[in-house]
Amino acid sequence: MLKECLENVRKTVPLVHNITNYVTVNDVANVLLACGGSPIMSDEAEDVEDITSVCGGLNINIGTLHKRSIEGMFRAGKKANELGHPVLLDPVGAGASALRTNTALELMKELKLAVIRGNISEIKTLALGSGTTKGVDADVADAVTEENLGEAAAFVKSFAKETGSLIAVTGAIDLVSDREKCCVIRNGRPEMGKITGTGCQLSGMMTAYVTANPENRLEAAAAAVCAMGLAGEIGWSRMQEGDGNATYRNRIIDAIYNMTGEELEKGAKYEIR
Amino acid sequence: MLKECLENVRKTVPLVHNITNYVTVNDVANVLLACGGSPIMSDEAEDVEDITSVCGGLNINIGTLHKRSIEGMFRAGKKANELGHPVLLDPVGAGASALRTNTALELMKELKLAVIRGNISEIKTLALGSGTTKGVDADVADAVTEENLGEAAAFVKSFAKETGSLIAVTGAIDLVSDREKCCVIRNGRPEMGKITGTGCQLSGMMTAYVTANPENRLEAAAAAVCAMGLAGEIGWSRMQEGDGNATYRNRIIDAIYNMTGEELEKGAKYEIR
Amino acid sequence: MLKECLENVRKTVPLVHNITNYVTVNDVANVLLACGGSPIMSDEAEDVEDITSVCGGLNINIGTLHKRSIEGMFRAGKKANELGHPVLLDPVGAGASALRTNTALELMKELKLAVIRGNISEIKTLALGSGTTKGVDADVADAVTEENLGEAAAFVKSFAKETGSLIAVTGAIDLVSDREKCCVIRNGRPEMGKITGTGCQLSGMMTAYVTANPENRLEAAAAAVCAMGLAGEIGWSRMQEGDGNATYRNRIIDAIYNMTGEELEKGAKYEIR
């Protein structure tokens, strides 16, 4: 199934509209190309409806919010909803500022979101209405661990039910859930946290996966998480002495570029709860 | 002649003012440094006239348009025209949204453009007033091929005549034309399309080439296209197992950095029609 | 002492709020992660006070000024001052446009700046009220050389006294000074000037160093300069045939990522004047 999800991206080349932050936007574009999709970026309110109309999916990332881009997010999201395109929300830094928290909550209220993907602190903030996100990183106290995994899985399922969206919580252990099933994924490397934007990249790629697999969105979202984590493992295995996070960033995108469905199927480490 | 064009860039270190999208802007800056130019970015309407005044050329790229940056494009462009600096327009996504198409057409009307560089769908959109650009990529139906090359060359010549600008259409086969001559260039690799922003990079570099070669703008624009394509070939030849589009991006800029006039002269594949 | 400065960054993981240009922002984020800090970017006026409140230091870089981000700079800076967080100003392109020069001078007037870091032309512009910055590069006529070093050191000391800020002037020879002492640093490679944003990266990293070493800000700022220069040397030593400025960019960040306090102590080339 993971194999089919990956291959459907390469076959259908989904065009993904990204309204995303200017920090990691280039990596998001390159990872979308690497996985077989095609990126376009536009956040100007007067441009986004046309752009989202020629795309298949919409990725909204609030990493560097501006007043004008917020308006663009709502207009693009409503148009994408009208057209039946999947919309993903990446609530970067929700919990770290009122503007971010409130914008994310407003987007959840006004738009039909296919997926919400963030770190555990961001997702808790959205579920509880306030949070303790440490800048753009999760609060250590919130971390999903083997000890609290059952509780965490129940939380994401219940939030998926409440919102009607797939919920993807990424960290050392990743959870991807609809109201009934929770995929627990253990791919990846801790060093990925030393690269800016691996989460943003995953959101872009997940939008492509969900767009290319309309009948199997949960599996597609989980496949994207597995692919990113596996790329982190493959990329790390290619690191040489003296290499650091800049080289690692490139090697991860390279690994996405070269990944086959078979490799993904074989390398994915997940269970269903 | 290509050799002289490249060497004039390295000798005169043209300072290029870029009003460009935030997706690929870092690569545009690094490729300008790699080829021997010097980049500066500014799009705030109140900043651009001063900045363009200290530069030699202006590169306008509409990849992520904002209302404010549109105003900056007109103000910078008019000042550059006053000062006799060459202005290049890269109409990214013209045909994909009304704002992009109309802004590009307005810029063509209000400014004297030395060069317009885009993919075939973008250029057709500008020539016909509407188009079928697929996001930021050319529509396959529009592609320049060996079969329709004569027709395509005639089209760009006629559009060059109509606009008074050099027209550069890039794709598998590249065309660079004034009203009389059309250079047909066959450098490059298809994998370049899997990196975000090779077109944007070329526009930045082409502005440097045209700025540094005021007496030979057609040759300079063609030389920039050959250099980018050749860098794509050299970069590809240095790829190792496991490398992908992220590494390829770096290798192409590296190849621009190391390219000599002799190598460009020897590696360029072009004919005049 | 340099060793302790570096290790305090890795130990305390300072969260740095960056209001910076969209050209080099990704590299700034990755270098902050590489050195052991944590980056967050936000420039929207309504977002910045919340964001700076959860951070330890603030890095203001005027590389691509916008009217809205200027407002964000003042609001963030005032909040950071209130909270006692160190604020660094990188006056990119001061002297190249009135908006940049005036904004930098206004920020100096309204904010208490812990550090001002720029090239010699930018710093002279701020000291004299006008300048001859060549785009974003220093004017050759201004360069700090072995011949004018005494005069240059006296200038930065006097400007540090006048402003109450640490002054860091970077170039072939770097100067970091408070009103009494001037560190003269000779690390680095000329090829670093062929990468966009090594100055911006240094400003980000310097903010992390100063934040993590509140009792020794002069030493911390000097340590950051030594670390960046040393990374330039280490990165260069790892360059292979065919590598250029894109690969060099990655190797420098990689070298920051791998640098230990001992290596910094051993590799730093500085004297006190």
PDB file of N, CA and C in Angstrom, chain A residues 26 30 249-250, chain B residues 6 10 23-37 39 41 192 195-202 204-205 209 227-239 244-260 263, chain C residues 23 27 191 194-196 239-250:
ATOM      1  N   ASN A  26      12.298  26.981  -0.218  1.00  0.00           N
ATOM      2  CA  ASN A  26      13.069  26.385  -1.303  1.00  0.00           C
ATOM      3  C   ASN A  26      13.192  24.877  -1.117  1.00  0.00           C
ATOM      4  N   ASN A  30      11.876  21.839  -3.523  1.00  0.00           N
ATOM      5  CA  ASN A  30      12.741  20.775  -4.026  1.00  0.00           C
ATOM      6  C   ASN A  30      12.305  19.392  -3.563  1.00  0.00           C
ATOM      7  N   ARG A 249      20.895  17.898   5.033  1.00  0.00           N
ATOM      8  CA  ARG A 249      19.693  18.425   4.371  1.00  0.00           C
ATOM      9  C   ARG A 249      19.629  17.966   2.906  1.00  0.00           C
ATOM     10  N   ASN A 250      20.756  18.108   2.207  1.00  0.00           N
ATOM     11  CA  ASN A 250      20.784  17.704   0.802  1.00  0.00           C
ATOM     12  C   ASN A 250      20.599  16.206   0.640  1.00  0.00           C
TER      13      ASN A 250
ATOM     14  N   LEU B   6      31.416  35.756 -21.325  1.00  0.00           N
ATOM     15  CA  LEU B   6      31.657  35.254 -19.966  1.00  0.00           C
ATOM     16  C   LEU B   6      32.738  36.070 -19.276  1.00  0.00           C
ATOM     17  N   ARG B  10      33.114  38.427 -15.558  1.00  0.00           N
ATOM     18  CA  ARG B  10      34.128  38.259 -14.502  1.00  0.00           C
ATOM     19  C   ARG B  10      34.966  39.529 -14.356  1.00  0.00           C
ATOM     20  N   VAL B  23      11.147  32.010  -3.329  1.00  0.00           N
ATOM     21  CA  VAL B  23      11.366  30.558  -3.387  1.00  0.00           C
ATOM     22  C   VAL B  23      12.817  30.243  -3.763  1.00  0.00           C
ATOM     23  N   THR B  24      13.297  30.927  -4.792  1.00  0.00           N
ATOM     24  CA  THR B  24      14.582  30.553  -5.386  1.00  0.00           C
ATOM     25  C   THR B  24      15.621  31.661  -5.258  1.00  0.00           C
ATOM     26  N   VAL B  25      15.321  32.658  -4.440  1.00  0.00           N
ATOM     27  CA  VAL B  25      16.141  33.872  -4.373  1.00  0.00           C
ATOM     28  C   VAL B  25      17.574  33.595  -3.915  1.00  0.00           C
ATOM     29  N   ASN B  26      17.747  32.643  -3.016  1.00  0.00           N
ATOM     30  CA  ASN B  26      19.088  32.346  -2.537  1.00  0.00           C
ATOM     31  C   ASN B  26      19.946  31.745  -3.641  1.00  0.00           C
ATOM     32  N   ASP B  27      19.359  30.884  -4.435  1.00  0.00           N
ATOM     33  CA  ASP B  27      20.094  30.297  -5.560  1.00  0.00           C
ATOM     34  C   ASP B  27      20.406  31.348  -6.618  1.00  0.00           C
ATOM     35  N   VAL B  28      19.494  32.275  -6.834  1.00  0.00           N
ATOM     36  CA  VAL B  28      19.751  33.359  -7.784  1.00  0.00           C
ATOM     37  C   VAL B  28      20.958  34.174  -7.314  1.00  0.00           C
ATOM     38  N   ALA B  29      21.000  34.484  -6.022  1.00  0.00           N
ATOM     39  CA  ALA B  29      22.138  35.243  -5.488  1.00  0.00           C
ATOM     40  C   ALA B  29      23.434  34.457  -5.646  1.00  0.00           C
ATOM     41  N   ASN B  30      23.399  33.167  -5.323  1.00  0.00           N
ATOM     42  CA  ASN B  30      24.629  32.390  -5.405  1.00  0.00           C
ATOM     43  C   ASN B  30      25.083  32.155  -6.840  1.00  0.00           C
ATOM     44  N   VAL B  31      24.157  32.026  -7.770  1.00  0.00           N
ATOM     45  CA  VAL B  31      24.564  31.840  -9.161  1.00  0.00           C
ATOM     46  C   VAL B  31      25.125  33.153  -9.718  1.00  0.00           C
ATOM     47  N   LEU B  32      24.590  34.282  -9.278  1.00  0.00           N
ATOM     48  CA  LEU B  32      25.161  35.564  -9.708  1.00  0.00           C
ATOM     49  C   LEU B  32      26.591  35.714  -9.200  1.00  0.00           C
ATOM     50  N   LEU B  33      26.834  35.325  -7.974  1.00  0.00           N
ATOM     51  CA  LEU B  33      28.206  35.347  -7.454  1.00  0.00           C
ATOM     52  C   LEU B  33      29.073  34.337  -8.203  1.00  0.00           C
ATOM     53  N   ALA B  34      28.516  33.164  -8.488  1.00  0.00           N
ATOM     54  CA  ALA B  34      29.276  32.116  -9.165  1.00  0.00           C
ATOM     55  C   ALA B  34      29.751  32.556 -10.549  1.00  0.00           C
ATOM     56  N   CYS B  35      28.902  33.288 -11.261  1.00  0.00           N
ATOM     57  CA  CYS B  35      29.257  33.663 -12.638  1.00  0.00           C
ATOM     58  C   CYS B  35      30.154  34.887 -12.681  1.00  0.00           C
ATOM     59  N   GLY B  36      30.342  35.544 -11.525  1.00  0.00           N
ATOM     60  CA  GLY B  36      31.233  36.694 -11.499  1.00  0.00           C
ATOM     61  C   GLY B  36      30.530  38.021 -11.275  1.00  0.00           C
ATOM     62  N   GLY B  37      29.203  37.986 -11.176  1.00  0.00           N
ATOM     63  CA  GLY B  37      28.452  39.205 -10.888  1.00  0.00           C
ATOM     64  C   GLY B  37      28.285  39.411  -9.396  1.00  0.00           C
ATOM     65  N   PRO B  39      25.003  40.280  -6.578  1.00  0.00           N
ATOM     66  CA  PRO B  39      23.555  40.438  -6.483  1.00  0.00           C
ATOM     67  C   PRO B  39      23.148  41.407  -5.379  1.00  0.00           C
ATOM     68  N   MET B  41      19.163  42.360  -3.609  1.00  0.00           N
ATOM     69  CA  MET B  41      17.727  42.137  -3.676  1.00  0.00           C
ATOM     70  C   MET B  41      17.025  43.264  -2.921  1.00  0.00           C
ATOM     71  N   MET B 192      17.361  18.900 -15.093  1.00  0.00           N
ATOM     72  CA  MET B 192      17.354  20.265 -14.558  1.00  0.00           C
ATOM     73  C   MET B 192      15.938  20.707 -14.172  1.00  0.00           C
ATOM     74  N   ILE B 195      14.847  20.475 -10.453  1.00  0.00           N
ATOM     75  CA  ILE B 195      15.373  21.409  -9.456  1.00  0.00           C
ATOM     76  C   ILE B 195      14.523  22.670  -9.538  1.00  0.00           C
ATOM     77  N   THR B 196      14.107  23.173  -8.414  1.00  0.00           N
ATOM     78  CA  THR B 196      13.343  24.417  -8.453  1.00  0.00           C
ATOM     79  C   THR B 196      14.278  25.568  -8.811  1.00  0.00           C
ATOM     80  N   GLY B 197      13.855  26.384  -9.744  1.00  0.00           N
ATOM     81  CA  GLY B 197      14.534  27.652  -9.956  1.00  0.00           C
ATOM     82  C   GLY B 197      15.692  27.690 -10.910  1.00  0.00           C
ATOM     83  N   THR B 198      15.903  26.665 -11.738  1.00  0.00           N
ATOM     84  CA  THR B 198      16.983  26.813 -12.719  1.00  0.00           C
ATOM     85  C   THR B 198      16.654  27.932 -13.710  1.00  0.00           C
ATOM     86  N   GLY B 199      15.376  28.115 -14.000  1.00  0.00           N
ATOM     87  CA  GLY B 199      14.975  29.223 -14.859  1.00  0.00           C
ATOM     88  C   GLY B 199      15.232  30.577 -14.207  1.00  0.00           C
ATOM     89  N   CYS B 200      14.869  30.691 -12.940  1.00  0.00           N
ATOM     90  CA  CYS B 200      15.116  31.945 -12.198  1.00  0.00           C
ATOM     91  C   CYS B 200      16.610  32.244 -12.144  1.00  0.00           C
ATOM     92  N   GLN B 201      17.395  31.208 -11.906  1.00  0.00           N
ATOM     93  CA  GLN B 201      18.849  31.386 -11.861  1.00  0.00           C
ATOM     94  C   GLN B 201      19.364  31.907 -13.203  1.00  0.00           C
ATOM     95  N   LEU B 202      18.850  31.298 -14.266  1.00  0.00           N
ATOM     96  CA  LEU B 202      19.276  31.737 -15.593  1.00  0.00           C
ATOM     97  C   LEU B 202      18.916  33.201 -15.822  1.00  0.00           C
ATOM     98  N   GLY B 204      18.679  35.580 -13.629  1.00  0.00           N
ATOM     99  CA  GLY B 204      19.625  36.414 -12.889  1.00  0.00           C
ATOM    100  C   GLY B 204      20.962  36.504 -13.617  1.00  0.00           C
ATOM    101  N   MET B 205      21.457  35.343 -14.034  1.00  0.00           N
ATOM    102  CA  MET B 205      22.753  35.304 -14.702  1.00  0.00           C
ATOM    103  C   MET B 205      22.698  36.010 -16.045  1.00  0.00           C
ATOM    104  N   TYR B 209      25.038  38.940 -17.659  1.00  0.00           N
ATOM    105  CA  TYR B 209      25.708  38.831 -18.962  1.00  0.00           C
ATOM    106  C   TYR B 209      25.350  40.005 -19.868  1.00  0.00           C
ATOM    107  N   ALA B 227      25.831  28.681 -21.018  1.00  0.00           N
ATOM    108  CA  ALA B 227      26.557  28.452 -19.764  1.00  0.00           C
ATOM    109  C   ALA B 227      25.708  27.671 -18.775  1.00  0.00           C
ATOM    110  N   MET B 228      24.427  28.023 -18.677  1.00  0.00           N
ATOM    111  CA  MET B 228      23.547  27.315 -17.736  1.00  0.00           C
ATOM    112  C   MET B 228      23.363  25.872 -18.173  1.00  0.00           C
ATOM    113  N   GLY B 229      23.134  25.668 -19.471  1.00  0.00           N
ATOM    114  CA  GLY B 229      22.944  24.311 -19.972  1.00  0.00           C
ATOM    115  C   GLY B 229      24.201  23.474 -19.808  1.00  0.00           C
ATOM    116  N   LEU B 230      25.345  24.086 -20.120  1.00  0.00           N
ATOM    117  CA  LEU B 230      26.611  23.374 -19.987  1.00  0.00           C
ATOM    118  C   LEU B 230      26.882  23.035 -18.520  1.00  0.00           C
ATOM    119  N   ALA B 231      26.558  23.958 -17.631  1.00  0.00           N
ATOM    120  CA  ALA B 231      26.713  23.681 -16.192  1.00  0.00           C
ATOM    121  C   ALA B 231      25.832  22.507 -15.785  1.00  0.00           C
ATOM    122  N   GLY B 232      24.660  22.424 -16.387  1.00  0.00           N
ATOM    123  CA  GLY B 232      23.788  21.276 -16.114  1.00  0.00           C
ATOM    124  C   GLY B 232      24.427  19.976 -16.562  1.00  0.00           C
ATOM    125  N   GLU B 233      25.147  20.027 -17.685  1.00  0.00           N
ATOM    126  CA  GLU B 233      25.830  18.815 -18.181  1.00  0.00           C
ATOM    127  C   GLU B 233      27.029  18.461 -17.306  1.00  0.00           C
ATOM    128  N   ILE B 234      27.823  19.476 -16.962  1.00  0.00           N
ATOM    129  CA  ILE B 234      29.007  19.240 -16.119  1.00  0.00           C
ATOM    130  C   ILE B 234      28.571  18.760 -14.734  1.00  0.00           C
ATOM    131  N   GLY B 235      27.572  19.440 -14.182  1.00  0.00           N
ATOM    132  CA  GLY B 235      27.066  19.057 -12.853  1.00  0.00           C
ATOM    133  C   GLY B 235      26.578  17.618 -12.857  1.00  0.00           C
ATOM    134  N   TRP B 236      25.876  17.237 -13.916  1.00  0.00           N
ATOM    135  CA  TRP B 236      25.353  15.872 -13.992  1.00  0.00           C
ATOM    136  C   TRP B 236      26.484  14.850 -14.058  1.00  0.00           C
ATOM    137  N   SER B 237      27.551  15.197 -14.771  1.00  0.00           N
ATOM    138  CA  SER B 237      28.676  14.265 -14.919  1.00  0.00           C
ATOM    139  C   SER B 237      29.382  14.033 -13.584  1.00  0.00           C
ATOM    140  N   ARG B 238      29.166  14.912 -12.608  1.00  0.00           N
ATOM    141  CA  ARG B 238      29.802  14.750 -11.296  1.00  0.00           C
ATOM    142  C   ARG B 238      28.876  14.065 -10.287  1.00  0.00           C
ATOM    143  N   MET B 239      27.686  13.661 -10.709  1.00  0.00           N
ATOM    144  CA  MET B 239      26.744  13.035  -9.780  1.00  0.00           C
ATOM    145  C   MET B 239      27.211  11.627  -9.438  1.00  0.00           C
ATOM    146  N   GLY B 244      20.802  13.180  -5.707  1.00  0.00           N
ATOM    147  CA  GLY B 244      19.516  13.521  -6.306  1.00  0.00           C
ATOM    148  C   GLY B 244      19.464  14.996  -6.637  1.00  0.00           C
ATOM    149  N   ASN B 245      18.262  15.552  -6.643  1.00  0.00           N
ATOM    150  CA  ASN B 245      18.117  16.919  -7.130  1.00  0.00           C
ATOM    151  C   ASN B 245      18.736  17.969  -6.215  1.00  0.00           C
ATOM    152  N   ALA B 246      18.841  17.685  -4.902  1.00  0.00           N
ATOM    153  CA  ALA B 246      19.442  18.675  -4.002  1.00  0.00           C
ATOM    154  C   ALA B 246      20.936  18.812  -4.291  1.00  0.00           C
ATOM    155  N   THR B 247      21.604  17.687  -4.437  1.00  0.00           N
ATOM    156  CA  THR B 247      23.027  17.716  -4.769  1.00  0.00           C
ATOM    157  C   THR B 247      23.245  18.277  -6.171  1.00  0.00           C
ATOM    158  N   TYR B 248      22.346  17.925  -7.082  1.00  0.00           N
ATOM    159  CA  TYR B 248      22.474  18.408  -8.464  1.00  0.00           C
ATOM    160  C   TYR B 248      22.404  19.938  -8.493  1.00  0.00           C
ATOM    161  N   ARG B 249      21.515  20.489  -7.704  1.00  0.00           N
ATOM    162  CA  ARG B 249      21.411  21.948  -7.606  1.00  0.00           C
ATOM    163  C   ARG B 249      22.771  22.560  -7.271  1.00  0.00           C
ATOM    164  N   ASN B 250      23.433  22.006  -6.256  1.00  0.00           N
ATOM    165  CA  ASN B 250      24.732  22.534  -5.853  1.00  0.00           C
ATOM    166  C   ASN B 250      25.784  22.364  -6.945  1.00  0.00           C
ATOM    167  N   ARG B 251      25.750  21.209  -7.604  1.00  0.00           N
ATOM    168  CA  ARG B 251      26.784  20.929  -8.609  1.00  0.00           C
ATOM    169  C   ARG B 251      26.651  21.872  -9.806  1.00  0.00           C
ATOM    170  N   ILE B 252      25.429  22.255 -10.122  1.00  0.00           N
ATOM    171  CA  ILE B 252      25.244  23.181 -11.250  1.00  0.00           C
ATOM    172  C   ILE B 252      25.831  24.551 -10.903  1.00  0.00           C
ATOM    173  N   ILE B 253      25.537  25.040  -9.727  1.00  0.00           N
ATOM    174  CA  ILE B 253      26.087  26.350  -9.335  1.00  0.00           C
ATOM    175  C   ILE B 253      27.612  26.255  -9.245  1.00  0.00           C
ATOM    176  N   ASP B 254      28.102  25.137  -8.700  1.00  0.00           N
ATOM    177  CA  ASP B 254      29.554  24.920  -8.663  1.00  0.00           C
ATOM    178  C   ASP B 254      30.167  24.975 -10.064  1.00  0.00           C
ATOM    179  N   ALA B 255      29.476  24.385 -11.032  1.00  0.00           N
ATOM    180  CA  ALA B 255      29.995  24.363 -12.410  1.00  0.00           C
ATOM    181  C   ALA B 255      30.025  25.774 -13.004  1.00  0.00           C
ATOM    182  N   ILE B 256      29.036  26.579 -12.673  1.00  0.00           N
ATOM    183  CA  ILE B 256      29.055  27.985 -13.122  1.00  0.00           C
ATOM    184  C   ILE B 256      30.264  28.695 -12.500  1.00  0.00           C
ATOM    185  N   TYR B 257      30.496  28.411 -11.231  1.00  0.00           N
ATOM    186  CA  TYR B 257      31.600  29.044 -10.497  1.00  0.00           C
ATOM    187  C   TYR B 257      32.952  28.747 -11.144  1.00  0.00           C
ATOM    188  N   ASN B 258      33.110  27.534 -11.635  1.00  0.00           N
ATOM    189  CA  ASN B 258      34.409  27.097 -12.158  1.00  0.00           C
ATOM    190  C   ASN B 258      34.557  27.255 -13.671  1.00  0.00           C
ATOM    191  N   MET B 259      33.503  27.649 -14.357  1.00  0.00           N
ATOM    192  CA  MET B 259      33.530  27.652 -15.817  1.00  0.00           C
ATOM    193  C   MET B 259      34.439  28.750 -16.380  1.00  0.00           C
ATOM    194  N   THR B 260      35.273  28.368 -17.335  1.00  0.00           N
ATOM    195  CA  THR B 260      36.115  29.356 -18.015  1.00  0.00           C
ATOM    196  C   THR B 260      35.509  29.680 -19.388  1.00  0.00           C
ATOM    197  N   GLU B 263      36.080  26.800 -21.812  1.00  0.00           N
ATOM    198  CA  GLU B 263      35.149  25.674 -21.636  1.00  0.00           C
ATOM    199  C   GLU B 263      33.778  25.999 -22.215  1.00  0.00           C
TER     200      GLU B 263
ATOM    201  N   VAL C  23      16.562  36.445   1.503  1.00  0.00           N
ATOM    202  CA  VAL C  23      17.579  35.888   0.599  1.00  0.00           C
ATOM    203  C   VAL C  23      18.359  34.764   1.287  1.00  0.00           C
ATOM    204  N   ASP C  27      19.827  29.793   5.368  1.00  0.00           N
ATOM    205  CA  ASP C  27      21.178  29.554   5.862  1.00  0.00           C
ATOM    206  C   ASP C  27      21.351  30.085   7.283  1.00  0.00           C
ATOM    207  N   GLU C 191      37.394  33.552  -0.322  1.00  0.00           N
ATOM    208  CA  GLU C 191      36.328  32.922  -1.108  1.00  0.00           C
ATOM    209  C   GLU C 191      34.971  32.971  -0.401  1.00  0.00           C
ATOM    210  N   LYS C 194      32.268  34.951  -1.931  1.00  0.00           N
ATOM    211  CA  LYS C 194      31.577  34.440  -3.120  1.00  0.00           C
ATOM    212  C   LYS C 194      30.341  33.615  -2.759  1.00  0.00           C
ATOM    213  N   ILE C 195      30.008  33.597  -1.486  1.00  0.00           N
ATOM    214  CA  ILE C 195      28.780  32.942  -1.017  1.00  0.00           C
ATOM    215  C   ILE C 195      27.857  34.030  -0.505  1.00  0.00           C
ATOM    216  N   THR C 196      26.612  33.989  -0.907  1.00  0.00           N
ATOM    217  CA  THR C 196      25.685  34.976  -0.372  1.00  0.00           C
ATOM    218  C   THR C 196      25.396  34.668   1.097  1.00  0.00           C
ATOM    219  N   MET C 239      37.250  21.123   0.268  1.00  0.00           N
ATOM    220  CA  MET C 239      36.770  21.301  -1.107  1.00  0.00           C
ATOM    221  C   MET C 239      37.512  20.361  -2.052  1.00  0.00           C
ATOM    222  N   GLN C 240      36.788  19.831  -3.013  1.00  0.00           N
ATOM    223  CA  GLN C 240      37.383  18.924  -3.990  1.00  0.00           C
ATOM    224  C   GLN C 240      37.313  19.554  -5.370  1.00  0.00           C
ATOM    225  N   GLU C 241      38.042  18.954  -6.291  1.00  0.00           N
ATOM    226  CA  GLU C 241      38.051  19.496  -7.638  1.00  0.00           C
ATOM    227  C   GLU C 241      36.631  19.582  -8.194  1.00  0.00           C
ATOM    228  N   GLY C 242      36.311  20.699  -8.761  1.00  0.00           N
ATOM    229  CA  GLY C 242      34.981  20.887  -9.339  1.00  0.00           C
ATOM    230  C   GLY C 242      33.995  21.522  -8.383  1.00  0.00           C
ATOM    231  N   ASP C 243      34.326  21.532  -7.089  1.00  0.00           N
ATOM    232  CA  ASP C 243      33.447  22.194  -6.122  1.00  0.00           C
ATOM    233  C   ASP C 243      33.520  23.707  -6.293  1.00  0.00           C
ATOM    234  N   GLY C 244      32.441  24.382  -5.980  1.00  0.00           N
ATOM    235  CA  GLY C 244      32.396  25.837  -6.084  1.00  0.00           C
ATOM    236  C   GLY C 244      31.678  26.435  -4.892  1.00  0.00           C
ATOM    237  N   ASN C 245      31.075  27.598  -5.108  1.00  0.00           N
ATOM    238  CA  ASN C 245      30.529  28.317  -3.965  1.00  0.00           C
ATOM    239  C   ASN C 245      29.305  27.643  -3.342  1.00  0.00           C
ATOM    240  N   ALA C 246      28.539  26.862  -4.114  1.00  0.00           N
ATOM    241  CA  ALA C 246      27.369  26.198  -3.532  1.00  0.00           C
ATOM    242  C   ALA C 246      27.806  25.120  -2.545  1.00  0.00           C
ATOM    243  N   THR C 247      28.776  24.324  -2.951  1.00  0.00           N
ATOM    244  CA  THR C 247      29.298  23.302  -2.045  1.00  0.00           C
ATOM    245  C   THR C 247      30.015  23.946  -0.869  1.00  0.00           C
ATOM    246  N   TYR C 248      30.734  25.023  -1.143  1.00  0.00           N
ATOM    247  CA  TYR C 248      31.470  25.699  -0.060  1.00  0.00           C
ATOM    248  C   TYR C 248      30.491  26.195   1.015  1.00  0.00           C
ATOM    249  N   ARG C 249      29.363  26.717   0.579  1.00  0.00           N
ATOM    250  CA  ARG C 249      28.330  27.150   1.525  1.00  0.00           C
ATOM    251  C   ARG C 249      27.967  26.020   2.502  1.00  0.00           C
ATOM    252  N   ASN C 250      27.730  24.831   1.938  1.00  0.00           N
ATOM    253  CA  ASN C 250      27.358  23.700   2.793  1.00  0.00           C
ATOM    254  C   ASN C 250      28.491  23.299   3.723  1.00  0.00           C
TER     255      ASN C 250
END
